[in-house]
Tab-separated table of C-alpha atoms in Angstrom:
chain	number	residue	atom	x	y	z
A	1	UNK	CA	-56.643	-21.048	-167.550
A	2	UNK	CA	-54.145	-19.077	-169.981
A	3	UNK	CA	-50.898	-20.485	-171.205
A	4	UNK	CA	-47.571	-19.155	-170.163
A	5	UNK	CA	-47.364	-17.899	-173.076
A	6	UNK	CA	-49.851	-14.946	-172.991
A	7	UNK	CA	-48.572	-13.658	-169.438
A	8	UNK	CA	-45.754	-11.474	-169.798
A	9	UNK	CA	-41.994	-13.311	-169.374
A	10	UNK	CA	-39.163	-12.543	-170.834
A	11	UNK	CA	-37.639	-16.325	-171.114
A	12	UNK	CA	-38.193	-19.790	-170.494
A	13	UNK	CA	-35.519	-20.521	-167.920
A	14	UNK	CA	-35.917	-24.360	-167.712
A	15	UNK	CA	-38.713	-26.929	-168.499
A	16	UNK	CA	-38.861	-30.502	-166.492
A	17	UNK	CA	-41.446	-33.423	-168.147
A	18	UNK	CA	-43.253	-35.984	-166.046
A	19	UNK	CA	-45.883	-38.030	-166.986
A	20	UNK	CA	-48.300	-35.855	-168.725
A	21	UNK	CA	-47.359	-32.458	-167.222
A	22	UNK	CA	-44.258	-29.759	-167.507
A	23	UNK	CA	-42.747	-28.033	-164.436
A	24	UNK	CA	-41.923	-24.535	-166.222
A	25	UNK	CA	-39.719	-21.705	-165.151
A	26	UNK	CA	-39.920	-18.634	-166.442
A	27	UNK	CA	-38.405	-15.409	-165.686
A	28	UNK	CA	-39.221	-11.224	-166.287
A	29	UNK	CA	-36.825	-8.823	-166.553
A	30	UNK	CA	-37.846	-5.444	-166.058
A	31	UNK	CA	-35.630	-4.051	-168.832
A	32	UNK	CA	-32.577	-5.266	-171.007
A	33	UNK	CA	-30.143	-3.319	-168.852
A	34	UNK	CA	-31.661	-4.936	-165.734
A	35	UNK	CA	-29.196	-6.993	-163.620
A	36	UNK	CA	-30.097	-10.918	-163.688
A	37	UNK	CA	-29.894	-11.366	-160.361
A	38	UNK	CA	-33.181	-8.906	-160.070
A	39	UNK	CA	-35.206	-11.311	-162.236
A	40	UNK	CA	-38.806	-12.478	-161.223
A	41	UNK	CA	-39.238	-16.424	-161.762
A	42	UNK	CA	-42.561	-18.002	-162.330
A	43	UNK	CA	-43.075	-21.659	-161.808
A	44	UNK	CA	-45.861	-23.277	-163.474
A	45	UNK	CA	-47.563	-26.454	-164.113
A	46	UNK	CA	-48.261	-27.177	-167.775
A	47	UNK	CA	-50.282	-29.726	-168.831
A	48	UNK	CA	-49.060	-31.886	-171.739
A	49	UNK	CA	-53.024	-32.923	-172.826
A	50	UNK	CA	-55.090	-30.338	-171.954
A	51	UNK	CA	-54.642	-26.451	-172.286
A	52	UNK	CA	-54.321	-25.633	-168.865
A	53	UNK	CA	-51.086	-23.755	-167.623
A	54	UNK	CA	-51.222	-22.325	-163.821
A	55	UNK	CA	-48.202	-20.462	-161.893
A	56	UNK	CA	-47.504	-22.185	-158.607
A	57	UNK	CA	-45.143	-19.991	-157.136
A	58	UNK	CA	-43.667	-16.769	-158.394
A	59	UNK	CA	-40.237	-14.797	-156.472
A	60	UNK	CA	-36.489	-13.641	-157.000
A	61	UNK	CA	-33.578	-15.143	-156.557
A	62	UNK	CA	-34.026	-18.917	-157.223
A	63	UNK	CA	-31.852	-21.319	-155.759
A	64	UNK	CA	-32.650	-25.180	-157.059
A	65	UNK	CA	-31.341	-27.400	-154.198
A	66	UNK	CA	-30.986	-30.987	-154.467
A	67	UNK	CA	-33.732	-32.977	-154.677
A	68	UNK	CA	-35.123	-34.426	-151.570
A	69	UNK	CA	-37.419	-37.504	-150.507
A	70	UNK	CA	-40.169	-36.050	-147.608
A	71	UNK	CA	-41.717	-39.901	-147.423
A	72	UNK	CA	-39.916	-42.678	-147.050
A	73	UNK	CA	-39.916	-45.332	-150.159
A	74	UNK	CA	-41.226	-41.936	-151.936
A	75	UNK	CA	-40.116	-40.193	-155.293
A	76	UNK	CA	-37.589	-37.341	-154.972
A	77	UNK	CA	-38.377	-33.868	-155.767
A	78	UNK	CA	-36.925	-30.686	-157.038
A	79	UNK	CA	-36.475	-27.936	-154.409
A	80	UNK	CA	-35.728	-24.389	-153.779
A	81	UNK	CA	-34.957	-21.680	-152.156
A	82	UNK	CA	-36.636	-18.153	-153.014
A	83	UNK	CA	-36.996	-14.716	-152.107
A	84	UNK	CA	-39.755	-12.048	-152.126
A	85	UNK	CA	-37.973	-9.258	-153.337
A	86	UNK	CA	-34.295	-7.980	-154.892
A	87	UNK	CA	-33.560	-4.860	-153.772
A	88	UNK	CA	-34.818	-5.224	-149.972
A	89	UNK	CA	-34.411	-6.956	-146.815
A	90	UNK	CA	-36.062	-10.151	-148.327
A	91	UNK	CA	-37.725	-13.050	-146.967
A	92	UNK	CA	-36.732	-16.580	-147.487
A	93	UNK	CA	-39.218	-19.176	-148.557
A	94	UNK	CA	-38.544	-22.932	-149.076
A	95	UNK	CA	-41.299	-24.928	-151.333
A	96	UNK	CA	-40.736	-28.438	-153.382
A	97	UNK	CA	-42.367	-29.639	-156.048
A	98	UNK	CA	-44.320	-33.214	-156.202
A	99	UNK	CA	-46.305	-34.742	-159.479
A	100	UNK	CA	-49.806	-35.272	-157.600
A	101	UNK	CA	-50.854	-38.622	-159.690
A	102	UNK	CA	-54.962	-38.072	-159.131
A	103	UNK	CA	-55.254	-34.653	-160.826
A	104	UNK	CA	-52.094	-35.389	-163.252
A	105	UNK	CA	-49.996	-32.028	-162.270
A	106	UNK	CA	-47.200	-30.816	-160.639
A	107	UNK	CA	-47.928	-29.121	-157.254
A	108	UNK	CA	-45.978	-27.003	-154.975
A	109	UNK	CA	-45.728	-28.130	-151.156
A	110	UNK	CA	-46.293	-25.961	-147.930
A	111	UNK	CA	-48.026	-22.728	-149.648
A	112	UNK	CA	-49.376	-20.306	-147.450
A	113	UNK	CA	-50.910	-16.879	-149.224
A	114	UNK	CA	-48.715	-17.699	-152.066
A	115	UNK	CA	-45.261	-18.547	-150.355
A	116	UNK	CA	-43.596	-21.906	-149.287
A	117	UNK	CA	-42.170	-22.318	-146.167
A	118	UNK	CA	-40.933	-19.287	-144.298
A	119	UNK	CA	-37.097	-19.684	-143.215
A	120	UNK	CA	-35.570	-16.229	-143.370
A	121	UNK	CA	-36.725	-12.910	-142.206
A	122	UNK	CA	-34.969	-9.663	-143.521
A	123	UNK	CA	-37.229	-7.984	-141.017
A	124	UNK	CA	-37.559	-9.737	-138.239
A	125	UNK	CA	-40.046	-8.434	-135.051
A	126	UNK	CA	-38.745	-5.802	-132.806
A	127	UNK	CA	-37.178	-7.463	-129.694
A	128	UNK	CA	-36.911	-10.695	-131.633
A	129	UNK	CA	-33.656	-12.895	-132.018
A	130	UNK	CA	-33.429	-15.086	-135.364
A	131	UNK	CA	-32.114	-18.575	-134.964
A	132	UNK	CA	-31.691	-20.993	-137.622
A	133	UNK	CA	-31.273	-25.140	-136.854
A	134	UNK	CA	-31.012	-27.402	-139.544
A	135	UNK	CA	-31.962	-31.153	-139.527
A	136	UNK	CA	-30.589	-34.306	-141.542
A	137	UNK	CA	-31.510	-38.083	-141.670
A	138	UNK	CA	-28.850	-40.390	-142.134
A	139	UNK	CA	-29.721	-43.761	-143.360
């Protein structure tokens, strides 16, 4: 694998440290006179001992949420929100991040072709009605 460093970014957004591996974020933007907000964000999990460095999920628009157990008696982990695009009808993905302890690297949950979880549509089906329900836990 190739380190973050020799794929084209523009910054280092924000770096998290577990164990022996990095959850990195870093973002593109097209040009200096490009708007923040239409940033591309690569997350990636670094190894601290060995040169390895692979994206896990890559979008616009990142929104951390709080983190969140999935397990009870579990560890909590970082979340987010994400699009596919900036100047579209996007799509909304959800996707968390968990330190997987056999292979010593962060890992993104739910990907499918790429994505996390699907929970918007800027384009939904024709003759389709979008409805959104929301679940908590209270302990």
């Amino acid at each position: 694998m190739t380190a973050p460093c020799s794929r084209k970014w523009t910054a280092i957004r924000e770096i998290g440290v577990q164990f022996d591996a990095a959850l990195v974020v870093t973002t593109e933007r097209a040009t200096p006179q490009s708007p923040a907000n239409a940033d591309t964000f690569t997350v990636w999990n670094a190894s601290l001992t060995h040169p390895c460095h692979c994206p896990l999920v890559k979008g616009v628009n990142l929104r951390w949420l709080d983190w969140m157990r999935f397990q009870e008696g579990s560890r909590p982990e970082p979340a987010m929100l994400y699009d596919n695009c900036s100047e579209c009808a996007a799509d909304t993905f959800f996707t968390a991040f968990h330190y997987d302890f056999p292979q010593h690297m962060w890992t993104a949950r739910w990907l499918r072709g790429g994505q996390g979880v699907a929970v918007w549509s800027g384009n939904p089906p024709s003759g389709v009605t979008w409805n959104q329900a929301y679940a908590i836990c209270l302990t």
